Amino acid sequence: MIRCENIFKSFDETEVLKDISIVFESGKNNLIIGKSGAGKTVLLKILVGLLNPTSGKIWYDGHDFTSLNHKELQKLRNEVGMLFQGSALFDSMTVEENIRFPMDMFTKKTKKEKKNRVNYCLERVNLEGINDQFPSEISGGMQKRVGIARSIVMEPNYLFCDEPNSGLDPKTSIVIDELISNITYDDNITTIINTHDMNSVLEIGDNINLLHNGKLAWQGTKSEVLKSQSEELVDFIFASPFLKKLRGQAIDEL
Amino acid sequence: MIKPLLFHTGRYFVMLGSTLRKPSNFRMYWKETVRQMYDIGVGSVTIVVLISVFIGAVSAVQFSYQIGGTFIPKYYIGYIVRDMTIIELAPTFTGLVLAGKVGSNMASEIGGMRQKEHIDAMEVMGVNTASYLILPKIIAAVVIIPILVSIGAFVSIIGGYIASVPFGDLTNLDYIKGLRSFFVPFNVVMMLIKALVFAFILTSVSCYQGYYVEGGSIELGKASTNAVVISDVMILLADYIIVLMLTT
Ligand SMILES: Nc1ncnc2c1ncn2[C@@H]1O[C@H](COP(=O)(O)OP(=O)(O)OP(=O)(O)O)[C@@H](O)[C@H]1O
Ligand SMILES: [Mg+2]
């Protein structure tokens, strides 16, 4: 479980996040949604400690994140996996070396154990046999999946995904959502996903948090989305006139 | 002017502080260090040799011209070429040229990793990126660049020979006599100290420029230019300070 309390963040004059308090539970797909520029990436980076909040507190299962010393932070970091918006694969390394990197750096596993783990992770993202290819040689969707494989290689307790399915076709998108969701349920990890993909919201949203103008505008589960009267949420999810019409019909039928 | 200067100096030393921490995994660091040594050494030896030949040649011809019509004996050419290259030209020229070649390369490599979020990705994993990305480069440079400078000094002396003896400026024996005159072993120590300091300056300054780059490709280009310009200025400044400290 990760909990943030009263998070504020400003860059110079502009206030990007205003008073965000959210509880992200383990074994659930916790979604942060919102328009482009709403502050999703900034919030995610604050939660993993890549950015410092202007003010506010963050807890990882009861550990006060901002007051950890160097050693404790290092230990916690080994329990964190993160998929970046642009995958952030190291382009001078092969797919296998990318996935192996955290193990090389932090574990004393044998070559064989590492190889097996890499293959297992590649299998989970349906990409067997591309071990020796370089990131530049595979498609964007494959890079995303390799990014996921790398983020789960250390069996994290906390998984952060920044737009795991942006730029992917709907089918691959669903495959990736299912994948993340399975990992979350199977290993009971705390997963936080940034997305503006409507399908993801309605498919895997166990705990949905809508950011609007830097504020937390709506909170709920996927089954509550349809019934919600929140103007911001309706505007965001049912963005096109066509979808608004569908929503109207669905509500009439209920 | 003074505020950014203080800001950058402070941040530079903070970066050095986290760079010079104990590595979390010696094998990974060692692998990276060897790779860097190879890159710096093999990648730069040609240019260093080429430049050194000319430095030696020009020194010889110019000194020969200067002592023409005076009572200074010809064999002094060998002596002057040797000491000028060892004390000053080999370390400084090599330092300046490598700032342009190795330094700009390091700045853009690290800067690219910053912009593509590779550094963030490593940080999230728990890697001390300032250390993992920079320490191997500094160690590699501090080992390899003094070797390159020594090669440069040696080649310069040959360059001086090529430019003077075959053209009848002085005889083979005179040049060698010059090379063997007034030899002060401490000058070689001074050369190595300079090479070491310059190597440290050019890698740490260049890595600093890359490590804190922001924005896009224009900023990356600027960082790479700054790496060279600032390294060059710092190298010349350090040169002056070292000479003052070691000769007076
Ligand atoms: N380093 C920074 N310096 C200044 N402003 C920033 C910085 N990073 C983000 N911002 C601002 O914060 C706001 C939120 O950005 P953020 O990247 O979190 O959006 P997002 O919700 O992730 O959008 P997208 O869906 O397009 O990825 C933007 O207005 C952006 O301009
Ligand atoms: Mg974003």
Coordinates of C-alpha atoms and ligand atoms in Angstrom, one line a residue:
Chain A
M1 CA 0.0 0.0 0.0
I2 CA 1.2 3.5 -0.8
R3 CA -0.4 6.5 0.7
C4 CA 0.2 10.2 -0.2
E5 CA -1.1 13.0 1.8
N6 CA -1.6 16.7 0.9
I7 CA 0.8 16.7 -2.0
F8 CA 1.5 20.1 -3.5
K9 CA 3.9 20.6 -6.4
S10 CA 4.8 23.9 -8.2
F11 CA 7.4 24.6 -10.9
D12 CA 8.5 28.2 -10.4
E13 CA 5.1 30.0 -10.4
T14 CA 2.8 27.4 -11.8
E15 CA 1.1 25.1 -9.4
V16 CA 0.8 21.6 -11.0
L17 CA -0.6 19.6 -8.1
K18 CA -2.8 20.9 -5.4
D19 CA -3.5 19.0 -2.2
I20 CA -3.5 15.4 -3.6
S21 CA -4.3 12.7 -1.0
I22 CA -4.8 9.2 -2.3
V23 CA -4.5 5.7 -0.9
F24 CA -3.2 3.1 -3.4
E25 CA -4.0 -0.4 -2.1
S26 CA -2.1 -3.5 -2.8
G27 CA -3.5 -6.2 -5.1
K28 CA -5.5 -3.6 -7.0
N29 CA -5.0 -1.7 -10.2
N30 CA -4.8 1.9 -9.0
L31 CA -5.4 4.3 -11.9
I32 CA -4.5 7.9 -12.2
I33 CA -6.3 9.4 -15.1
G34 CA -6.6 12.9 -16.5
K35 CA -6.1 15.0 -19.6
S36 CA -2.7 15.5 -21.1
G37 CA -0.9 17.9 -18.9
A38 CA -3.0 17.2 -15.9
G39 CA 0.0 16.3 -13.8
K40 CA -0.1 12.5 -13.9
T41 CA 3.5 12.0 -14.7
V42 CA 4.6 14.6 -12.1
L43 CA 2.5 12.8 -9.5
L44 CA 4.0 9.4 -10.4
K45 CA 7.5 10.8 -10.3
I46 CA 6.8 12.3 -6.9
L47 CA 5.5 9.0 -5.6
V48 CA 8.7 7.1 -6.7
G49 CA 10.9 10.0 -5.5
L50 CA 12.3 11.2 -8.8
L51 CA 10.8 14.6 -8.0
N52 CA 10.4 16.3 -4.7
P53 CA 7.0 17.6 -3.7
T54 CA 6.8 21.2 -2.7
S55 CA 5.0 19.9 0.4
G56 CA 3.2 16.7 1.4
K57 CA 3.9 13.2 2.8
I58 CA 4.3 9.8 1.2
W59 CA 4.1 6.4 3.0
Y60 CA 5.1 3.0 1.7
D61 CA 3.4 0.5 3.9
G62 CA 3.9 2.6 6.9
H63 CA 7.5 3.8 6.1
D64 CA 7.7 7.5 5.8
F65 CA 9.2 7.7 2.3
T66 CA 10.7 11.2 2.6
S67 CA 12.6 10.5 5.8
L68 CA 14.3 7.3 4.7
N69 CA 18.1 7.3 4.9
H70 CA 20.3 6.3 2.0
K71 CA 20.4 2.6 2.9
E72 CA 16.7 2.3 3.5
L73 CA 15.9 4.1 0.3
Q74 CA 18.2 1.7 -1.6
K75 CA 16.4 -1.3 -0.1
L76 CA 13.0 0.1 -0.9
R77 CA 14.1 0.9 -4.4
N78 CA 14.9 -2.7 -5.1
E79 CA 11.2 -3.4 -4.4
V80 CA 10.0 -0.9 -7.0
G81 CA 9.5 -1.5 -10.7
M82 CA 8.7 1.3 -13.1
L83 CA 7.6 1.5 -16.7
F84 CA 8.4 4.9 -18.2
Q85 CA 6.2 6.7 -20.7
G86 CA 8.9 6.3 -23.3
S87 CA 10.0 2.8 -22.1
A88 CA 13.5 4.1 -21.2
L89 CA 15.3 1.0 -22.4
F90 CA 19.1 1.3 -22.4
D91 CA 19.9 1.4 -26.1
S92 CA 23.4 0.2 -25.9
M93 CA 22.2 -3.1 -24.4
T94 CA 20.3 -6.0 -25.8
V95 CA 16.8 -6.9 -24.6
E96 CA 18.2 -9.5 -22.3
E97 CA 20.9 -7.2 -20.9
N98 CA 18.2 -4.6 -20.2
I99 CA 16.0 -7.0 -18.3
R100 CA 19.0 -8.5 -16.5
F101 CA 20.4 -5.2 -15.5
P102 CA 18.8 -4.8 -12.1
M103 CA 19.8 -8.4 -11.3
D104 CA 23.4 -7.8 -12.4
M105 CA 23.5 -4.8 -10.2
F106 CA 21.8 -5.9 -7.1
T107 CA 21.8 -9.7 -6.8
K108 CA 24.3 -12.5 -6.6
K109 CA 22.3 -14.9 -8.8
T110 CA 24.2 -17.2 -11.1
K111 CA 24.2 -16.7 -14.8
K112 CA 21.8 -19.6 -15.3
E113 CA 19.3 -18.2 -12.7
K114 CA 19.4 -14.8 -14.3
K115 CA 18.9 -16.3 -17.8
N116 CA 15.9 -18.3 -16.5
R117 CA 14.4 -15.3 -14.9
V118 CA 14.8 -13.2 -18.0
N119 CA 13.2 -15.9 -20.1
Y120 CA 10.3 -16.2 -17.6
C121 CA 9.7 -12.4 -17.7
L122 CA 9.8 -12.3 -21.5
E123 CA 7.4 -15.2 -21.6
R124 CA 5.0 -13.2 -19.4
V125 CA 5.0 -10.4 -21.9
N126 CA 4.7 -12.8 -24.8
L127 CA 8.0 -12.0 -26.3
E128 CA 10.0 -15.2 -26.2
G129 CA 13.1 -15.4 -28.2
I130 CA 14.0 -11.7 -28.7
N131 CA 16.8 -11.8 -26.1
D132 CA 19.6 -10.7 -28.4
Q133 CA 17.8 -7.9 -30.2
F134 CA 18.5 -4.3 -29.5
P135 CA 15.7 -1.9 -28.5
S136 CA 16.1 0.0 -31.8
E137 CA 15.3 -3.2 -33.6
I138 CA 11.9 -3.9 -32.1
S139 CA 8.6 -2.0 -32.4
G140 CA 7.3 0.6 -29.9
G141 CA 4.8 -1.9 -28.5
M142 CA 7.5 -4.5 -28.0
Q143 CA 9.7 -1.9 -26.3
K144 CA 6.8 -1.2 -23.9
R145 CA 6.5 -4.9 -23.1
V146 CA 10.2 -5.3 -22.6
G147 CA 9.9 -2.3 -20.3
I148 CA 7.3 -4.2 -18.3
A149 CA 9.4 -7.3 -18.3
R150 CA 12.3 -5.2 -16.9
S151 CA 10.1 -3.6 -14.3
I152 CA 8.9 -7.0 -12.9
V153 CA 12.2 -8.8 -13.0
M154 CA 13.1 -8.1 -9.4
E155 CA 9.6 -9.3 -8.3
P156 CA 8.6 -5.8 -7.1
N157 CA 6.1 -5.0 -4.4
Y158 CA 5.3 -1.7 -6.0
L159 CA 4.8 -1.3 -9.7
F160 CA 4.5 2.1 -11.5
C161 CA 3.4 2.3 -15.1
D162 CA 3.3 5.6 -16.9
E163 CA 0.9 5.2 -19.8
P164 CA 1.6 1.6 -20.5
N165 CA -0.6 1.6 -23.6
S166 CA -0.2 5.0 -25.2
G167 CA 0.6 4.7 -28.9
L168 CA -0.5 1.0 -29.0
D169 CA -3.2 -0.5 -31.1
P170 CA -6.4 -1.4 -29.1
K171 CA -5.7 -5.1 -29.2
T172 CA -2.1 -4.9 -27.9
S173 CA -3.3 -2.3 -25.4
I174 CA -5.7 -4.8 -23.9
V175 CA -3.1 -7.5 -23.8
I176 CA -0.8 -5.2 -21.8
D177 CA -3.6 -4.1 -19.4
E178 CA -4.4 -7.8 -18.8
L179 CA -0.8 -8.5 -18.2
I180 CA -0.3 -5.8 -15.7
S181 CA -3.5 -6.7 -14.0
N182 CA -2.6 -10.4 -13.7
I183 CA 0.8 -9.5 -12.2
T184 CA -0.9 -7.3 -9.7
Y185 CA -3.5 -9.9 -8.6
D186 CA -1.1 -12.9 -8.7
D187 CA 1.6 -11.3 -6.6
N188 CA -0.6 -8.9 -4.6
I189 CA 1.5 -5.9 -5.5
T190 CA 0.7 -2.2 -5.3
T191 CA 0.2 -1.1 -8.9
I192 CA -0.2 2.5 -9.9
I193 CA -1.0 3.2 -13.6
N194 CA -1.2 6.5 -15.4
T195 CA -3.5 6.4 -18.3
H196 CA -5.9 8.4 -20.5
D197 CA -7.1 5.2 -22.2
M198 CA -10.8 4.8 -21.7
N199 CA -10.7 1.1 -22.3
S200 CA -8.2 0.6 -19.5
V201 CA -10.3 2.7 -17.1
L202 CA -13.4 0.6 -17.8
E203 CA -11.6 -2.8 -17.9
I204 CA -9.1 -2.7 -15.1
G205 CA -9.9 0.3 -12.9
D206 CA -10.2 -1.0 -9.4
N207 CA -9.4 2.4 -7.9
I208 CA -9.7 5.3 -10.3
N209 CA -8.4 8.8 -9.5
L210 CA -9.1 11.6 -11.8
L211 CA -6.8 14.6 -11.9
H212 CA -8.3 17.8 -13.1
N213 CA -6.5 21.2 -13.1
G214 CA -4.1 19.7 -10.5
K215 CA -6.8 18.7 -8.1
L216 CA -8.3 15.3 -7.4
A217 CA -11.6 15.7 -9.1
W218 CA -13.2 12.2 -8.8
Q219 CA -12.5 8.9 -7.2
G220 CA -14.2 5.5 -7.6
T221 CA -14.2 2.1 -9.3
K222 CA -14.9 1.1 -12.8
S223 CA -18.5 0.1 -12.0
E224 CA -19.1 3.6 -10.6
V225 CA -17.9 5.4 -13.7
L226 CA -21.1 5.0 -15.6
K227 CA -23.4 6.2 -12.8
S228 CA -21.2 9.1 -11.8
Q229 CA -22.6 12.6 -12.2
S230 CA -19.2 14.2 -11.9
E231 CA -18.9 16.8 -14.7
E232 CA -15.2 16.4 -15.0
L233 CA -15.4 12.6 -15.2
V234 CA -18.2 12.6 -17.7
D235 CA -16.3 15.1 -19.8
F236 CA -13.1 13.1 -19.6
I237 CA -14.4 9.6 -20.2
F238 CA -17.2 10.3 -22.6
A239 CA -15.3 12.9 -24.5
S240 CA -17.0 12.7 -27.9
P241 CA -20.6 13.6 -28.6
F242 CA -21.1 10.0 -29.8
L243 CA -20.0 8.6 -26.5
K244 CA -22.1 11.1 -24.6
K245 CA -25.1 9.8 -26.5
L246 CA -24.2 6.2 -25.8
R247 CA -23.9 7.1 -22.1
G248 CA -27.4 8.7 -22.2
Q249 CA -28.9 5.6 -23.7
A250 CA -27.1 3.3 -21.3
I251 CA -28.4 5.3 -18.3
D252 CA -32.0 5.2 -19.7
E253 CA -31.8 1.5 -20.0
L254 CA -30.7 1.0 -16.4
Chain B
M1 CA 27.1 36.2 -13.1
I2 CA 28.2 35.4 -9.6
K3 CA 25.1 33.5 -8.6
P4 CA 25.1 30.9 -11.4
L5 CA 28.8 30.5 -10.9
L6 CA 28.2 29.6 -7.2
F7 CA 25.2 27.4 -8.1
H8 CA 27.2 25.3 -10.6
T9 CA 30.3 25.1 -8.5
G10 CA 28.2 23.9 -5.6
R11 CA 26.3 21.4 -7.6
Y12 CA 29.5 20.2 -9.2
F13 CA 30.9 19.3 -5.8
V14 CA 27.7 17.7 -4.7
M15 CA 27.8 15.5 -7.8
L16 CA 31.4 14.6 -7.1
G17 CA 30.4 13.7 -3.6
S18 CA 27.9 11.1 -4.8
T19 CA 30.3 10.0 -7.5
L20 CA 33.1 9.1 -5.2
R21 CA 31.0 6.7 -3.1
K22 CA 31.7 3.1 -2.7
P23 CA 30.4 1.2 -5.7
S24 CA 27.4 -1.0 -5.0
N25 CA 28.7 -3.7 -7.4
F26 CA 32.3 -3.9 -8.2
R27 CA 31.9 -6.2 -11.2
M28 CA 29.5 -3.9 -13.0
Y29 CA 31.7 -0.9 -12.3
W30 CA 34.8 -2.8 -13.5
K31 CA 33.2 -3.9 -16.7
E32 CA 32.2 -0.3 -17.4
T33 CA 35.7 1.0 -16.5
V34 CA 37.4 -1.4 -18.9
R35 CA 35.0 -0.4 -21.7
Q36 CA 35.7 3.3 -21.1
M37 CA 39.5 2.7 -21.0
Y38 CA 39.2 1.0 -24.3
D39 CA 37.1 3.8 -25.8
I40 CA 39.4 6.6 -24.6
G41 CA 42.6 4.8 -25.3
V42 CA 42.0 3.2 -28.7
G43 CA 39.7 6.0 -29.8
S44 CA 42.2 8.8 -29.2
V45 CA 45.6 7.4 -29.7
T46 CA 45.7 8.2 -33.4
I47 CA 44.8 11.9 -33.0
V48 CA 47.2 12.2 -30.1
V49 CA 50.1 10.8 -32.2
L50 CA 49.2 12.9 -35.2
I51 CA 49.1 16.1 -33.2
S52 CA 52.3 15.2 -31.3
V53 CA 54.3 14.7 -34.4
F54 CA 53.5 18.2 -35.5
I55 CA 54.0 19.8 -32.1
G56 CA 57.5 18.3 -32.0
A57 CA 58.2 19.3 -35.6
V58 CA 57.1 22.8 -35.1
S59 CA 59.0 23.2 -31.9
A60 CA 62.2 22.0 -33.6
V61 CA 61.9 24.2 -36.6
Q62 CA 60.9 27.3 -34.6
F63 CA 63.7 26.9 -32.1
S64 CA 66.2 26.4 -34.9
Y65 CA 65.0 29.6 -36.5
Q66 CA 65.2 31.5 -33.2
I67 CA 68.8 30.4 -32.4
G68 CA 70.0 31.1 -35.9
G69 CA 72.8 33.6 -35.9
T70 CA 73.3 33.4 -32.1
F71 CA 76.0 31.6 -30.1
I72 CA 73.6 29.0 -28.7
P73 CA 74.8 25.6 -29.9
K74 CA 72.6 23.6 -32.3
Y75 CA 72.3 20.6 -30.1
Y76 CA 70.1 22.7 -27.8
I77 CA 67.3 21.9 -30.3
G78 CA 67.0 18.4 -29.0
Y79 CA 67.0 19.6 -25.4
I80 CA 64.4 22.3 -26.0
V81 CA 62.0 20.0 -27.9
R82 CA 62.3 17.4 -25.2
D83 CA 61.6 19.8 -22.3
M84 CA 59.0 21.8 -24.0
T85 CA 56.9 18.8 -24.9
I86 CA 57.4 17.0 -21.6
I87 CA 56.7 20.0 -19.4
E88 CA 54.1 21.8 -21.3
L89 CA 53.0 20.9 -24.8
A90 CA 52.3 17.2 -24.5
P91 CA 50.0 17.3 -21.4
T92 CA 48.3 20.6 -22.3
F93 CA 47.7 20.0 -26.0
T94 CA 46.6 16.4 -25.3
G95 CA 44.3 17.7 -22.5
L96 CA 42.7 20.3 -24.8
V97 CA 42.3 18.0 -27.7
L98 CA 40.8 15.2 -25.5
A99 CA 38.4 17.7 -23.9
G100 CA 37.1 18.3 -27.4
K101 CA 37.0 14.6 -28.3
V102 CA 36.4 12.6 -25.2
G103 CA 34.7 15.3 -23.1
S104 CA 32.1 16.3 -25.6
N105 CA 31.4 12.7 -26.2
M106 CA 30.8 12.0 -22.5
A107 CA 28.6 15.0 -22.1
S108 CA 26.4 14.0 -25.0
E109 CA 26.3 10.3 -23.9
I110 CA 25.2 11.1 -20.4
G111 CA 23.0 14.0 -21.5
G112 CA 21.2 11.7 -23.9
M113 CA 20.6 9.2 -21.1
R114 CA 19.2 12.0 -18.9
Q115 CA 16.8 13.1 -21.7
K116 CA 15.7 9.7 -22.6
E117 CA 14.9 9.0 -18.9
H118 CA 17.6 6.2 -18.7
I119 CA 19.0 7.9 -15.6
D120 CA 15.6 8.1 -14.0
A121 CA 15.0 4.5 -14.8
M122 CA 18.3 3.5 -13.1
E123 CA 17.6 5.7 -10.1
V124 CA 14.2 4.0 -9.6
M125 CA 16.0 0.7 -9.6
G126 CA 18.2 2.0 -6.8
V127 CA 21.4 2.6 -8.8
N128 CA 23.5 5.5 -7.7
T129 CA 23.7 6.9 -11.2
A130 CA 26.2 9.7 -10.4
S131 CA 28.6 7.0 -9.3
Y132 CA 27.8 4.3 -11.8
L133 CA 27.8 6.6 -14.9
I134 CA 30.7 8.9 -13.9
L135 CA 33.2 7.1 -11.7
P136 CA 34.2 4.5 -14.3
K137 CA 34.8 7.3 -16.8
I138 CA 36.9 9.3 -14.3
I139 CA 39.0 6.2 -13.3
A140 CA 39.5 5.2 -17.0
A141 CA 40.5 8.7 -18.0
V142 CA 42.9 9.1 -15.0
V143 CA 44.6 5.9 -16.0
I144 CA 44.6 6.2 -19.8
I145 CA 45.2 9.8 -20.4
P146 CA 48.7 9.9 -18.7
I147 CA 49.6 7.0 -20.9
L148 CA 48.4 8.9 -24.0
V149 CA 50.3 12.0 -22.8
S150 CA 53.5 9.9 -22.4
I151 CA 53.1 8.5 -25.9
G152 CA 52.5 12.0 -27.1
A153 CA 55.7 13.3 -25.5
F154 CA 57.7 10.5 -27.0
V155 CA 56.2 11.0 -30.5
S156 CA 56.8 14.7 -30.3
I157 CA 60.5 14.1 -29.8
I158 CA 60.5 11.9 -32.9
G159 CA 58.6 14.6 -34.7
G160 CA 61.3 17.1 -33.7
Y161 CA 63.9 14.7 -35.1
I162 CA 62.1 14.2 -38.4
A163 CA 61.7 18.0 -38.9
S164 CA 65.3 18.9 -38.2
V165 CA 67.9 16.1 -38.8
P166 CA 66.9 15.1 -42.4
F167 CA 66.9 18.7 -43.4
G168 CA 70.4 19.3 -42.3
D169 CA 69.5 21.7 -39.4
L170 CA 71.7 19.6 -37.2
T171 CA 73.2 16.1 -37.1
N172 CA 71.8 12.9 -35.8
L173 CA 74.4 12.9 -33.0
D174 CA 73.7 16.5 -32.1
Y175 CA 70.0 15.9 -31.7
I176 CA 70.6 12.9 -29.5
K177 CA 73.2 14.9 -27.5
G178 CA 70.6 17.5 -26.9
L179 CA 68.0 14.9 -25.8
R180 CA 70.5 13.7 -23.2
S181 CA 71.5 17.1 -21.9
F182 CA 70.3 18.7 -18.7
F183 CA 67.7 16.0 -18.1
V184 CA 65.6 16.6 -15.0
P185 CA 63.6 13.5 -14.0
F186 CA 61.2 15.6 -12.0
N187 CA 59.9 17.1 -15.3
V188 CA 58.4 13.7 -16.2
V189 CA 56.7 13.6 -12.8
M190 CA 55.3 17.1 -13.5
M191 CA 54.0 15.9 -16.9
L192 CA 52.2 12.9 -15.3
I193 CA 50.7 15.1 -12.6
K194 CA 49.4 17.5 -15.2
A195 CA 48.0 14.7 -17.3
L196 CA 46.3 13.2 -14.3
V197 CA 44.8 16.5 -13.2
F198 CA 43.7 17.4 -16.7
A199 CA 42.1 14.0 -17.1
F200 CA 40.1 14.5 -13.9
I201 CA 39.0 17.9 -14.9
L202 CA 37.9 17.1 -18.4
T203 CA 35.9 14.0 -17.4
S204 CA 34.3 15.4 -14.3
V205 CA 33.4 18.8 -16.0
S206 CA 32.0 17.0 -19.1
C207 CA 30.0 14.5 -17.1
Y208 CA 28.6 17.3 -15.0
Q209 CA 27.4 19.1 -18.1
G210 CA 25.7 15.9 -19.4
Y211 CA 24.3 14.8 -16.1
Y212 CA 22.3 17.9 -15.4
V213 CA 21.1 18.6 -18.9
E214 CA 17.5 19.6 -19.4
G215 CA 15.2 20.2 -22.4
G216 CA 15.9 18.8 -25.8
S217 CA 18.5 18.5 -28.5
I218 CA 19.5 22.2 -28.5
E219 CA 20.3 22.0 -24.8
L220 CA 22.2 18.7 -25.4
G221 CA 24.3 20.5 -28.1
K222 CA 25.0 23.4 -25.7
A223 CA 26.0 21.0 -22.9
S224 CA 28.4 19.3 -25.2
T225 CA 29.9 22.7 -26.3
N226 CA 30.1 23.9 -22.7
A227 CA 31.8 20.7 -21.7
V228 CA 34.6 21.5 -24.1
V229 CA 34.9 25.2 -23.4
I230 CA 34.8 24.9 -19.6
S231 CA 37.1 22.0 -19.6
D232 CA 39.6 23.9 -21.7
V233 CA 39.5 27.0 -19.5
M234 CA 39.8 24.9 -16.4
I235 CA 42.7 22.9 -17.9
L236 CA 44.7 26.1 -18.7
L237 CA 44.0 27.5 -15.3
A238 CA 45.1 24.3 -13.6
D239 CA 48.2 24.2 -15.8
Y240 CA 49.1 27.6 -14.5
I241 CA 48.5 26.7 -10.9
I242 CA 50.4 23.4 -11.2
V243 CA 53.4 25.2 -12.7
L244 CA 53.4 27.8 -10.0
M245 CA 53.2 25.2 -7.3
L246 CA 55.8 22.8 -8.7
T247 CA 58.4 25.2 -10.0
T248 CA 58.6 28.0 -7.5
Ligands
LIG1 N1 10.3 19.8 -15.1 C1 9.2 20.6 -15.3 N2 9.3 21.9 -15.3 C2 8.3 22.8 -15.4 N3 7.0 22.3 -15.6 C3 6.8 21.0 -15.7 C4 7.9 20.1 -15.5 N4 7.4 18.8 -15.7 C5 6.0 19.0 -15.9 N5 5.7 20.3 -15.9 C6 4.3 20.8 -16.1 O1 3.5 20.1 -15.3 C7 2.2 19.8 -16.0 C8 1.9 18.4 -15.9 O2 2.7 17.6 -16.6 P1 2.7 16.0 -16.7 O3 3.8 15.6 -17.5 O4 2.5 15.5 -15.3 O5 1.3 15.8 -17.5 P2 0.7 14.4 -17.8 O6 -0.6 14.4 -17.1 O7 1.6 13.3 -17.5 O8 0.4 14.5 -19.4 P3 0.5 13.4 -20.5 O9 -0.8 12.7 -20.5 O10 0.6 14.3 -21.8 O11 1.7 12.6 -20.3 C9 2.4 20.4 -17.4 O12 1.7 21.5 -17.5 C10 3.9 20.6 -17.5 O13 4.1 21.7 -18.3
MG2 MG 2.6 11.9 -18.7

